[in-house]
Short mmCIF file of C-alpha atoms and ligand atoms in Angstrom, two decimals:
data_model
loop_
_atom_site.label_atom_id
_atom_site.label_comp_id
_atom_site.label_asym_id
_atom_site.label_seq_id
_atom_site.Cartn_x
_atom_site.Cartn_y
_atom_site.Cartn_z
CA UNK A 245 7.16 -17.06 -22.12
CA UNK A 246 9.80 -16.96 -19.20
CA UNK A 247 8.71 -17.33 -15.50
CA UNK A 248 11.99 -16.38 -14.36
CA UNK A 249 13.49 -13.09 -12.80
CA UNK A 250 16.68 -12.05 -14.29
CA UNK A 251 19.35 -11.42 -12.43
CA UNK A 252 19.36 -8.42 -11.19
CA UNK A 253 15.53 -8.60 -10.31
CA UNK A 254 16.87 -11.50 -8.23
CA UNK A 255 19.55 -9.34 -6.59
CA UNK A 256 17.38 -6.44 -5.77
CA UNK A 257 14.75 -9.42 -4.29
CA UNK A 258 18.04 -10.81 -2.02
CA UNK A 259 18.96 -7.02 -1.39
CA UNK A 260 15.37 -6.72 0.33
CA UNK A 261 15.24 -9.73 2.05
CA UNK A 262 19.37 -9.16 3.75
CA UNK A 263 17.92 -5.36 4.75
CA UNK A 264 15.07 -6.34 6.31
CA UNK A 265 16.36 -9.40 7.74
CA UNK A 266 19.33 -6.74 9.70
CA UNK A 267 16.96 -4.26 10.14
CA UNK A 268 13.19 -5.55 10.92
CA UNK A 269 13.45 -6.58 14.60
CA UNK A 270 10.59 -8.82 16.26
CA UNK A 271 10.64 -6.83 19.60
CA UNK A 272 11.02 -3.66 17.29
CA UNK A 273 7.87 -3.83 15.86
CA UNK A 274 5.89 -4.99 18.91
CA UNK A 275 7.77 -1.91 20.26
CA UNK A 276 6.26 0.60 17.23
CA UNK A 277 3.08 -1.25 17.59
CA UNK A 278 2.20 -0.34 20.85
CA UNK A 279 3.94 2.69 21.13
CA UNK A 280 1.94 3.64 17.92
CA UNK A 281 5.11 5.09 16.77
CA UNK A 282 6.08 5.16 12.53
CA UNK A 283 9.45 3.26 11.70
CA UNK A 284 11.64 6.57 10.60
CA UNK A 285 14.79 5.54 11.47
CA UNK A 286 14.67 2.32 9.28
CA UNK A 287 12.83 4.50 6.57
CA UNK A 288 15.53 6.39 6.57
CA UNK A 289 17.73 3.60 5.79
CA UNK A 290 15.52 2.20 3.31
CA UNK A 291 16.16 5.64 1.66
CA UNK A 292 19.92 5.60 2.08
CA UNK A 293 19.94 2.05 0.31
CA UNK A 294 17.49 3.34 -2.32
CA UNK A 295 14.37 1.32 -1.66
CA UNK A 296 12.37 3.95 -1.30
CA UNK A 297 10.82 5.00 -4.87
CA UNK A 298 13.84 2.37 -6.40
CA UNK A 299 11.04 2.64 -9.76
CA UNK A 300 11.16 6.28 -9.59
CA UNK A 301 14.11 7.79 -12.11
CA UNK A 302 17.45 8.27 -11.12
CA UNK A 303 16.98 12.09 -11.17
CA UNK A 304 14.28 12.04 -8.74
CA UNK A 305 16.68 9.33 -6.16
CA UNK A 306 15.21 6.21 -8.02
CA UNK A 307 17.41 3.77 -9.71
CA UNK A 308 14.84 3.48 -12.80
CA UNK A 309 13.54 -0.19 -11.90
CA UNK A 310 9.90 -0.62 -12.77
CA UNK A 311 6.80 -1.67 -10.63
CA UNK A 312 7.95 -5.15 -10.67
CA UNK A 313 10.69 -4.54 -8.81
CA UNK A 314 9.38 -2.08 -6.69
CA UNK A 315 6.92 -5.09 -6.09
CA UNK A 316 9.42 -7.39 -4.88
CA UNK A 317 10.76 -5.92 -2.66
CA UNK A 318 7.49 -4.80 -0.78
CA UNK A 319 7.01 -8.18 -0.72
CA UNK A 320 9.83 -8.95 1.09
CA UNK A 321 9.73 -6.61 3.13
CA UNK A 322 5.86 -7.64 4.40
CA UNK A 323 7.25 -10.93 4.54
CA UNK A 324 9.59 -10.18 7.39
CA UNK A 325 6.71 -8.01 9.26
CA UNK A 326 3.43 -7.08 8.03
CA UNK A 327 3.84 -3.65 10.24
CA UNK A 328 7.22 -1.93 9.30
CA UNK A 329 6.75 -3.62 5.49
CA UNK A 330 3.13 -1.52 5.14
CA UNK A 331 4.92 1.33 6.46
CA UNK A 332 7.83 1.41 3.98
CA UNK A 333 4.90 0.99 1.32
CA UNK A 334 3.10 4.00 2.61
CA UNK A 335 5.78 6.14 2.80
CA UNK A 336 5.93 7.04 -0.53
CA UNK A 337 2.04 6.71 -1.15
CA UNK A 338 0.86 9.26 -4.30
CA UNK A 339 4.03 10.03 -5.45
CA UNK A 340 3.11 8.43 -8.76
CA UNK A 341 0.35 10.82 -9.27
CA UNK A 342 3.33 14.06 -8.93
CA UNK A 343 5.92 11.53 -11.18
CA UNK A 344 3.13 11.18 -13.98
CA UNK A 345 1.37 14.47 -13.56
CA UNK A 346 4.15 16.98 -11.39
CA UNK A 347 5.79 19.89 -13.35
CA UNK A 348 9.68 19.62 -13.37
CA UNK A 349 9.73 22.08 -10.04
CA UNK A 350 7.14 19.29 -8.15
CA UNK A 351 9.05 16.51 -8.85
CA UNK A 352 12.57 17.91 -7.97
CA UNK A 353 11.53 18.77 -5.13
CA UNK A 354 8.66 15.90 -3.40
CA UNK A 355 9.88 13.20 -5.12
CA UNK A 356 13.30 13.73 -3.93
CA UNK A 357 12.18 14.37 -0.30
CA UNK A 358 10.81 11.21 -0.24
CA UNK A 359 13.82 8.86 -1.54
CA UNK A 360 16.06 11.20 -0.09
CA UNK A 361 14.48 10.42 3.82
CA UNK A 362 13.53 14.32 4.32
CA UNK A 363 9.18 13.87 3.91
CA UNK A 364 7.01 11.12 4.10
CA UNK A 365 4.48 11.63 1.31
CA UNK A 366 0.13 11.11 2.05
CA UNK A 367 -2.48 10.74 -0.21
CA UNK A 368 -6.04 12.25 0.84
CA UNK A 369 -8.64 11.11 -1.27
CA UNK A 370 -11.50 9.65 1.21
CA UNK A 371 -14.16 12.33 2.94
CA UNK A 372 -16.85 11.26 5.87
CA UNK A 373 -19.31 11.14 2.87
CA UNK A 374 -17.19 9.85 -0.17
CA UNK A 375 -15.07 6.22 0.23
CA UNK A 376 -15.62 3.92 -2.41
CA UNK A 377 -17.64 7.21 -4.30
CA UNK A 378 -15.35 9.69 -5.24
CA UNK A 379 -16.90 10.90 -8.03
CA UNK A 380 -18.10 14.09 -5.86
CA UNK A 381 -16.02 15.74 -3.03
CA UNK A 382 -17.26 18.01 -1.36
CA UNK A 383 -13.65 19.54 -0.26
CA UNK A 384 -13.51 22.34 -2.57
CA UNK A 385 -10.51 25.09 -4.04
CA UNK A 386 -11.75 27.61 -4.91
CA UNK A 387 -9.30 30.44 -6.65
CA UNK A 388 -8.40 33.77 -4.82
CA UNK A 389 -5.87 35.90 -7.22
CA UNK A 390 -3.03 33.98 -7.97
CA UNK A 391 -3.84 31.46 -4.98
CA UNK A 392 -6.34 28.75 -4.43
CA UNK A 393 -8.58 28.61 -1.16
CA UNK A 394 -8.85 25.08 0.32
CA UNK A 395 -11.66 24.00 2.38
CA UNK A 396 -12.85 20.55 3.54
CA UNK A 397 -12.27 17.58 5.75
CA UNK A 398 -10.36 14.58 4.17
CA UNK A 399 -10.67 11.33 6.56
CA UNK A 400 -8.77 7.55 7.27
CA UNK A 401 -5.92 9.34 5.96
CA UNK A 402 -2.34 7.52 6.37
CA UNK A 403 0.69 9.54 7.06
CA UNK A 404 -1.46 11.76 8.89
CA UNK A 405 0.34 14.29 11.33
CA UNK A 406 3.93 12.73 10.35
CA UNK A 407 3.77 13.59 6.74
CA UNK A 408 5.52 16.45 4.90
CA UNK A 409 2.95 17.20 2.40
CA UNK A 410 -0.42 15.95 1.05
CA UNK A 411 -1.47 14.84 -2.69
CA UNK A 412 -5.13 16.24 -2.43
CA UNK A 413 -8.03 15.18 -4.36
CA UNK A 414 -10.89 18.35 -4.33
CA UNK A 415 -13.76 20.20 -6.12
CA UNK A 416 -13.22 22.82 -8.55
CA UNK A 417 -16.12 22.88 -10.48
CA UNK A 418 -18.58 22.28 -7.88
CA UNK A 419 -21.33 21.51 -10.58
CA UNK A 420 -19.16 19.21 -13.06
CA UNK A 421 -18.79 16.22 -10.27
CA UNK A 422 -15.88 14.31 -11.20
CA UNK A 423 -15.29 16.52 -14.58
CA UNK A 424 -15.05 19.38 -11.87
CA UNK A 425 -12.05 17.82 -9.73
CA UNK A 426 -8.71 18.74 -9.59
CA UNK A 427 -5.37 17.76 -7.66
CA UNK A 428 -3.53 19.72 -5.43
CA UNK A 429 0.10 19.08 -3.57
CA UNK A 430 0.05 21.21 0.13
CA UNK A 431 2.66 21.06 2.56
CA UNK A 432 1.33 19.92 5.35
CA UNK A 433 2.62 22.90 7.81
CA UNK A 434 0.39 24.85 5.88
CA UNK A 435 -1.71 27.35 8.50
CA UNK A 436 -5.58 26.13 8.50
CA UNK A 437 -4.40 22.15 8.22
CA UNK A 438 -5.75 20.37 11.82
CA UNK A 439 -5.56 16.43 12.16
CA UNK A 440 -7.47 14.48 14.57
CA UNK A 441 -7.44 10.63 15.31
CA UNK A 442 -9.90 8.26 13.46
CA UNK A 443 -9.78 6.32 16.32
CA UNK A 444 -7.83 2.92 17.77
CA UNK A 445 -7.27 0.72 14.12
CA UNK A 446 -7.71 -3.09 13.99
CA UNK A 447 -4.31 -3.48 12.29
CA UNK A 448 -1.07 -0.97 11.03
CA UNK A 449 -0.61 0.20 14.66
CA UNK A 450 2.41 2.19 13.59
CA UNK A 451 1.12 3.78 11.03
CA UNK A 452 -0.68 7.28 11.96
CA UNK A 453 -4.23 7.40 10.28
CA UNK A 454 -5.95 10.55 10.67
CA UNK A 455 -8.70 12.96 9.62
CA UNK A 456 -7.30 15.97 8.28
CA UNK A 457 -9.30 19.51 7.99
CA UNK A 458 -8.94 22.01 5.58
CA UNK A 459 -9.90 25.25 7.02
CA UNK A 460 -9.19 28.61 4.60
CA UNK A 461 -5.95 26.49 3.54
CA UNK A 462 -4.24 29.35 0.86
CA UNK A 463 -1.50 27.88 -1.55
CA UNK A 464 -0.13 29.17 -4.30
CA UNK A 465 -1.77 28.28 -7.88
CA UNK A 466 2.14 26.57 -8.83
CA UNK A 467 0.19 23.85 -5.93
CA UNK A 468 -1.90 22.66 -8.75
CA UNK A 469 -0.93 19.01 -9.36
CA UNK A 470 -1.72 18.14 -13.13
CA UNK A 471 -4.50 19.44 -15.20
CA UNK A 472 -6.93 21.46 -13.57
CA UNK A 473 -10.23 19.39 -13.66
CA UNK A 474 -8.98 16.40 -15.20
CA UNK A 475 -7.93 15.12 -11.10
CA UNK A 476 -10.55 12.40 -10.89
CA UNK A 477 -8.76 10.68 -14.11
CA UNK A 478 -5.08 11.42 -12.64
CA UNK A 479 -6.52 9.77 -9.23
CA UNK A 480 -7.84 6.55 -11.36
CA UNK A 481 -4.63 6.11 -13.24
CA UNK A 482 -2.55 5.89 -10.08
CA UNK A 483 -5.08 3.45 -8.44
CA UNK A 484 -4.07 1.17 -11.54
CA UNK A 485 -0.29 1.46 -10.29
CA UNK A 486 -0.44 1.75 -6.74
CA UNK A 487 -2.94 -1.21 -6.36
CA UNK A 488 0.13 -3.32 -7.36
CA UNK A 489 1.80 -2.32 -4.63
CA UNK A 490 -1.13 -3.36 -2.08
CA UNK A 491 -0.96 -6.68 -4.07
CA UNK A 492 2.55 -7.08 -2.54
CA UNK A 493 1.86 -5.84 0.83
CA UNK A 494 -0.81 -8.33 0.55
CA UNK A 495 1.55 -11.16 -1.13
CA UNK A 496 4.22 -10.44 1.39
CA UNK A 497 1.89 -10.54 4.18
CA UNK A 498 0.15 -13.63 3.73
CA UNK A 499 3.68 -15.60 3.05
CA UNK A 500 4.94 -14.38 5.87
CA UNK A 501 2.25 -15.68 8.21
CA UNK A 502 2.25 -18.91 6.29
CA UNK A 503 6.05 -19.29 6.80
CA UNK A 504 5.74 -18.77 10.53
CA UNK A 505 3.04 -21.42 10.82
CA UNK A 506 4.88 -24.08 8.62
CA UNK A 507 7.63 -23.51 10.48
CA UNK A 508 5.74 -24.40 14.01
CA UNK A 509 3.73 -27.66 12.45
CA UNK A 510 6.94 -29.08 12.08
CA UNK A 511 7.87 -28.57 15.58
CA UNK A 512 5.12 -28.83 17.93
CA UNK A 513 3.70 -32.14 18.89
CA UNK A 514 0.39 -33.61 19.71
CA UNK A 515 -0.67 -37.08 20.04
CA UNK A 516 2.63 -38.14 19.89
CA UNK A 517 3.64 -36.96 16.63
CA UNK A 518 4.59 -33.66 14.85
CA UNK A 519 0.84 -31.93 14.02
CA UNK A 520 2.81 -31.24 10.78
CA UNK A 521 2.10 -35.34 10.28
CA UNK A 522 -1.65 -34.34 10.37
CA UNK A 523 -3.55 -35.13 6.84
CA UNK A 524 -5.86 -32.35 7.43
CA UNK A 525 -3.12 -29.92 8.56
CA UNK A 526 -1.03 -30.61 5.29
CA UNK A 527 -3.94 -30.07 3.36
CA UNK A 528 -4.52 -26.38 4.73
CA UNK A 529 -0.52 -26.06 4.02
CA UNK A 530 -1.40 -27.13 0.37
CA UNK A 531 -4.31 -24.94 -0.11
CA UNK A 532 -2.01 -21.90 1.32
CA UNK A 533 0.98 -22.76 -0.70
CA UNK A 534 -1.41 -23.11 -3.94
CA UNK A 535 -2.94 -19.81 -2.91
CA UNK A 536 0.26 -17.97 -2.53
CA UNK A 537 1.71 -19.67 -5.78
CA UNK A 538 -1.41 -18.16 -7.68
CA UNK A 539 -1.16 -14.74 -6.28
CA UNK A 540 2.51 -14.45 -6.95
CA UNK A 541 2.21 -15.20 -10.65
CA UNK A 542 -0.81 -12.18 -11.02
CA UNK A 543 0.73 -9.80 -9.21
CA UNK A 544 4.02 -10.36 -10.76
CA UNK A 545 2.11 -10.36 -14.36
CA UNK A 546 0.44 -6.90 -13.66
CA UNK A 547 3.51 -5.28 -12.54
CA UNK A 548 5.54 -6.68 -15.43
CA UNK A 549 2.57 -5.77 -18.12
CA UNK A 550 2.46 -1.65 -16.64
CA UNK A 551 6.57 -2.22 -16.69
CA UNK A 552 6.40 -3.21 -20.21
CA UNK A 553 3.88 -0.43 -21.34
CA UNK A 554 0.82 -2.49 -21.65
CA UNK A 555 -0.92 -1.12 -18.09
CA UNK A 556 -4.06 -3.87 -17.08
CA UNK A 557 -6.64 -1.96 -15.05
CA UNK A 558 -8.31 -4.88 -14.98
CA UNK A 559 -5.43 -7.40 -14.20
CA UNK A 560 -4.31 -4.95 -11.51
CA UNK A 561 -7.49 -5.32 -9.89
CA UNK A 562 -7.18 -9.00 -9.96
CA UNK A 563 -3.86 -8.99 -8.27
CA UNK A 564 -5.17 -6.41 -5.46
CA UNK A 565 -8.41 -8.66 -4.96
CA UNK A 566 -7.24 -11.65 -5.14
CA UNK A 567 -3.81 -11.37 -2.93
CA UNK A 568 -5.82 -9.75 -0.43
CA UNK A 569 -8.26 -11.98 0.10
CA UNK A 570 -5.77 -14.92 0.25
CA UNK A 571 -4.24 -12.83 2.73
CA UNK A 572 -6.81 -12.79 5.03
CA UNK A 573 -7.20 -16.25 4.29
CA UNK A 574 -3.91 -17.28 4.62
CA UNK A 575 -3.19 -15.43 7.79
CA UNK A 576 -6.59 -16.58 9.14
CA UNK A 577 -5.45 -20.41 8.63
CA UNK A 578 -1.86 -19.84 9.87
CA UNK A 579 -3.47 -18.75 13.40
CA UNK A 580 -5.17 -21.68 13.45
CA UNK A 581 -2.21 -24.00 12.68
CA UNK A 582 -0.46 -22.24 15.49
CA UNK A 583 -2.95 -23.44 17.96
CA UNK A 584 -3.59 -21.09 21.11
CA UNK A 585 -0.56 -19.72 20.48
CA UNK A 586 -1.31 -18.05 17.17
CA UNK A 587 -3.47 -16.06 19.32
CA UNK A 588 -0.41 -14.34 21.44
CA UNK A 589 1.19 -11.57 20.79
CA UNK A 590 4.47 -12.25 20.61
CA UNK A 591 4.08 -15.30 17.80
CA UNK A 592 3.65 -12.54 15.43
CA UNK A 593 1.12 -14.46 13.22
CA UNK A 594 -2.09 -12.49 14.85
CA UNK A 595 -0.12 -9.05 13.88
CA UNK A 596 -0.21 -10.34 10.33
CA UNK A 597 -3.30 -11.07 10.55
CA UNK A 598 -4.91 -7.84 11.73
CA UNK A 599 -2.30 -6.58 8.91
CA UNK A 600 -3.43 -8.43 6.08
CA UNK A 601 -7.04 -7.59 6.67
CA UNK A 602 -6.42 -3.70 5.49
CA UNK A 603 -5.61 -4.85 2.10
CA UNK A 604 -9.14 -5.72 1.39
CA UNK A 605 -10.21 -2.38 2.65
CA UNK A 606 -7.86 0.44 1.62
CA UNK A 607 -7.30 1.75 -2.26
CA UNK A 608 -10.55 0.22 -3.53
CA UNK A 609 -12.37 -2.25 -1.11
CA UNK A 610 -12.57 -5.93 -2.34
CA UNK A 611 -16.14 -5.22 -3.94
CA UNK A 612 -14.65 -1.97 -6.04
CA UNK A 613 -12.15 -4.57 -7.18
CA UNK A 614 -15.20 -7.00 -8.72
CA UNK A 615 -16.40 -4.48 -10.14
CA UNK A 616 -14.04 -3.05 -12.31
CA UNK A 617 -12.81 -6.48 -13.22
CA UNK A 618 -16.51 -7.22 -13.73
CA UNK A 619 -16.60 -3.93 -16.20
CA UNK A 620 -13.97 -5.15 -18.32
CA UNK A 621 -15.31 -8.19 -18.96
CA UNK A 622 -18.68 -7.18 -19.88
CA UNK A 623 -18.15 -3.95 -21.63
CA UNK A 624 -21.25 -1.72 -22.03
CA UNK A 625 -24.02 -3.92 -23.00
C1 LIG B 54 -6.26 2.03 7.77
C2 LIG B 54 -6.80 2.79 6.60
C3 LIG B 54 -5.96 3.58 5.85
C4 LIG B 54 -6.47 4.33 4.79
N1 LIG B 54 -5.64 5.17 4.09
C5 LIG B 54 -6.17 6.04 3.19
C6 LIG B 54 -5.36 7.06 2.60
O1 LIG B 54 -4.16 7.17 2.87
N2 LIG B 54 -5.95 7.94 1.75
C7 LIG B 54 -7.28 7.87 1.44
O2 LIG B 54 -7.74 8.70 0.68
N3 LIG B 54 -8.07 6.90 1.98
C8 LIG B 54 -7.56 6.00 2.86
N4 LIG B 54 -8.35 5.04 3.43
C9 LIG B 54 -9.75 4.98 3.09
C10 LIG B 54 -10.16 3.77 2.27
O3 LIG B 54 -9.63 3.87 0.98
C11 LIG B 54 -11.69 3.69 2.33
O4 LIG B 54 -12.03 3.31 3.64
C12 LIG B 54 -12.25 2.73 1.31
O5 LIG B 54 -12.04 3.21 0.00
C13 LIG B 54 -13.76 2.49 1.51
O6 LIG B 54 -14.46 3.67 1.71
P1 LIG B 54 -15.47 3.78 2.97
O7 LIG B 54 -14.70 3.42 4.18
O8 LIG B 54 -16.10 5.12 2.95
O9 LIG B 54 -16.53 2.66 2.74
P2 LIG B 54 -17.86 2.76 1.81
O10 LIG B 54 -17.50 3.29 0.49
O11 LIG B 54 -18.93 3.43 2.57
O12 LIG B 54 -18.20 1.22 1.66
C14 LIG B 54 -18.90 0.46 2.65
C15 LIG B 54 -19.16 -0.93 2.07
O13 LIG B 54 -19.99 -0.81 0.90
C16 LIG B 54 -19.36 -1.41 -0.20
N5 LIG B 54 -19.65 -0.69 -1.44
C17 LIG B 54 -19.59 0.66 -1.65
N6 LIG B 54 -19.90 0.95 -2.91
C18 LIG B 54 -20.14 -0.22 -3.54
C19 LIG B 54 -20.49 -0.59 -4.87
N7 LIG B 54 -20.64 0.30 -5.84
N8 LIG B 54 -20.66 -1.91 -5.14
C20 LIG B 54 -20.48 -2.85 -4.19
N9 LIG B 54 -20.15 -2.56 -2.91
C21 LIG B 54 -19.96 -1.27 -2.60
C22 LIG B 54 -17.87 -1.38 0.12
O14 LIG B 54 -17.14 -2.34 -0.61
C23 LIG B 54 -17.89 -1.64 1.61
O15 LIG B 54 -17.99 -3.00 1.83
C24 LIG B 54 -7.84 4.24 4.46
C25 LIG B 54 -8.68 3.40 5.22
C26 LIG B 54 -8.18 2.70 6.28
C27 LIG B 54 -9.11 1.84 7.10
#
């Protein structure tokens, strides 16, 4: 067993940390967050220096690295800001779904919008009615001819509004629940496509999230993503995959808080000594450190085992529970080692907190997580 990156894992870890170091400004991204305006330009850039989809193939503007990688650098770049990192992980978000399931003509050309820096990519899976339950939707397409006829109201959807096309999860076979669902891919300029706010969000204040109607949407029946019917299975597959990469946002997150606040224990004082001198306050460090240390190591293992063609649904659940929660956690305690000051704006440890708290929430909430790790381990009894 080796618990060591190779080399060029390590380089494409340094790569990540040198580009986000030049290119994730502090004022920046209290700039984006109030403004409530997406990072393109540095997207963009990622794109141009191929960090965008890097574990998509070559063909497609990858560079053929696996999840693992792709994981490391999310990580890195949450590390240096919970805000423009979650963005550069969204931008991408269902691609997987057209890389596994696209025909040749979908993934020439969305997969190569995204990594190329032409279309940010959204997947709308969540209705008003159906979160954690997607087993029914009651968006439906229903065929027309040679076209399908979209209708439905998709909600919390990020990307919203700035995205160049949706990965859609609907109904078509209204009575066969989630043997009746099927996947479609629609630009997003499509006529009958509206988007309204979901309202003023805790956290990821430049990222748009948005509920997006489907009113008489027509697209052609070449839209189809995958087999027709077989969408709810497509949809669980990429959960599997993608939930490593909320692992990372998660990982990356939660370090970066905790290196902000071990940074300022060793500088402030109180009582006349450095609170980083504090028994209790080295104790939270240790607990945070441990934490992190433990989070690392699962969501490393999951990415490597899917890299390595030995997919864990249930170990990828583990690493998307359990960084998350250390997230919050982490971030949580790192406020509180900065004092009154982890409360202001500008120390950039609050952002990461209201950050971190999404990855709890968003591609399976931390109960969803329990229970498919809880359904592995007991089996049908
Ligand atoms: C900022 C943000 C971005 C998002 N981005 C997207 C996106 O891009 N695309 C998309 O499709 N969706 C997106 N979502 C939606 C997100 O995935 C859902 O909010 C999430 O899956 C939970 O669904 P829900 O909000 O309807 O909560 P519900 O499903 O109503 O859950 C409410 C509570 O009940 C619990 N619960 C539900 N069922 C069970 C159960 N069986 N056992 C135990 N507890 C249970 C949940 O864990 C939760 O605590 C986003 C959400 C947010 C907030």
């Amino acid at each position: 067993m080796k618990f060591e990156l190779d080399k060029a894992q390590k380089d494409i870890q340094k790569a990540a940390k040198r580009f986000a170091k030049g290119e994730f400004d502090k004022e920046l991204a209290l700039e984006l967050e109030t403004t409530h305006t997406y990072p393109m330009d540095i997207w963009r850039k990622a794109c141009e220096e191929g960090f965008i989809g890097l574990h998509f193939p070559d063909q497609y503007g990858g560079s053929d690295f696996g999840q693992l990688e792709n994981v490391l650098v999310l990580e890195q770049f949450c590390q240096r800001d919970s805000g423009i990192g979650a963005a550069m992980l969204t931008a991408p978000f269902a691609c997987e779904i057209i890389l596994h399931h696209g025909t040749d003509e979908q993934k020439e050309k969305y997969l190569n919008q995204v990594t190329s820096g032409e279309a940010i990519s959204a997947g709308a899976f969540t209705e008003p009615a159906h979160g954690s339950d997607i087993t029914s939707m009651a968006t439906t397409a229903v065929k027309d001819g040679d076209e399908w006829l979209i209708n439905g109201v998709k909600t919390f959807i990020t990307n919203a509004g700035i995205c160049g096309f949706y990965v859609l999860l609907v109904q078509t076979d209204a009575e066969a629940g989630h043997k009746g669902q099927s996947m479609f891919i629609v630009d997003a300029d499509a006529p009958g496509i509206d988007v309204a706010s979901v309202g003023e969000k805790m956290g990821l204040k430049m990222i748009p999230t948005g509920e997006v109607s489907f009113k008489d949407v027509r697209v052609p029946a070449s839209s189809l993503l995958g087999v027709e019917n077989k969408g709810f299975y497509q949809v669980l597959q990429f959960f599997d995959e993608s939930r490593l990469g909320v692992a990372a946002q998660a990982l990356g997150t939660a370090q970066g808080a905790f290196d902000r606040a071990v940074e300022y224990v060793k500088g402030r004082e109180q009582f006349g000594q450095k609170i980083g001198k504090f028994q209790a306050l080295q104790h939270k460090i240790a607990e945070m450190a441990t934490q992190l240390e433990l989070a690392r190591l699962i969501t490393y293992k999951a990415a490597w085992l899917a890299d390595n063609k030995k997919p864990d649904a249930k170990l990828s659940a583990m690493a998307k529970y359990y960084a998350g929660k250390i997230a919050s956690e982490v971030a949580s305690e790192s406020m509180q080692l900065l004092g009154g000051y982890g409360y202001i704006t500008e120390f950039e440890v609050e952002r990461f907190y209201r950050d971190a708290r999404i990855t709890e929430i968003y591609e399976g909430t931390r109960e969803i997580q329990k229970n498919i790790i809880a359904g592995h381990v007991l089996g049908r009894f």
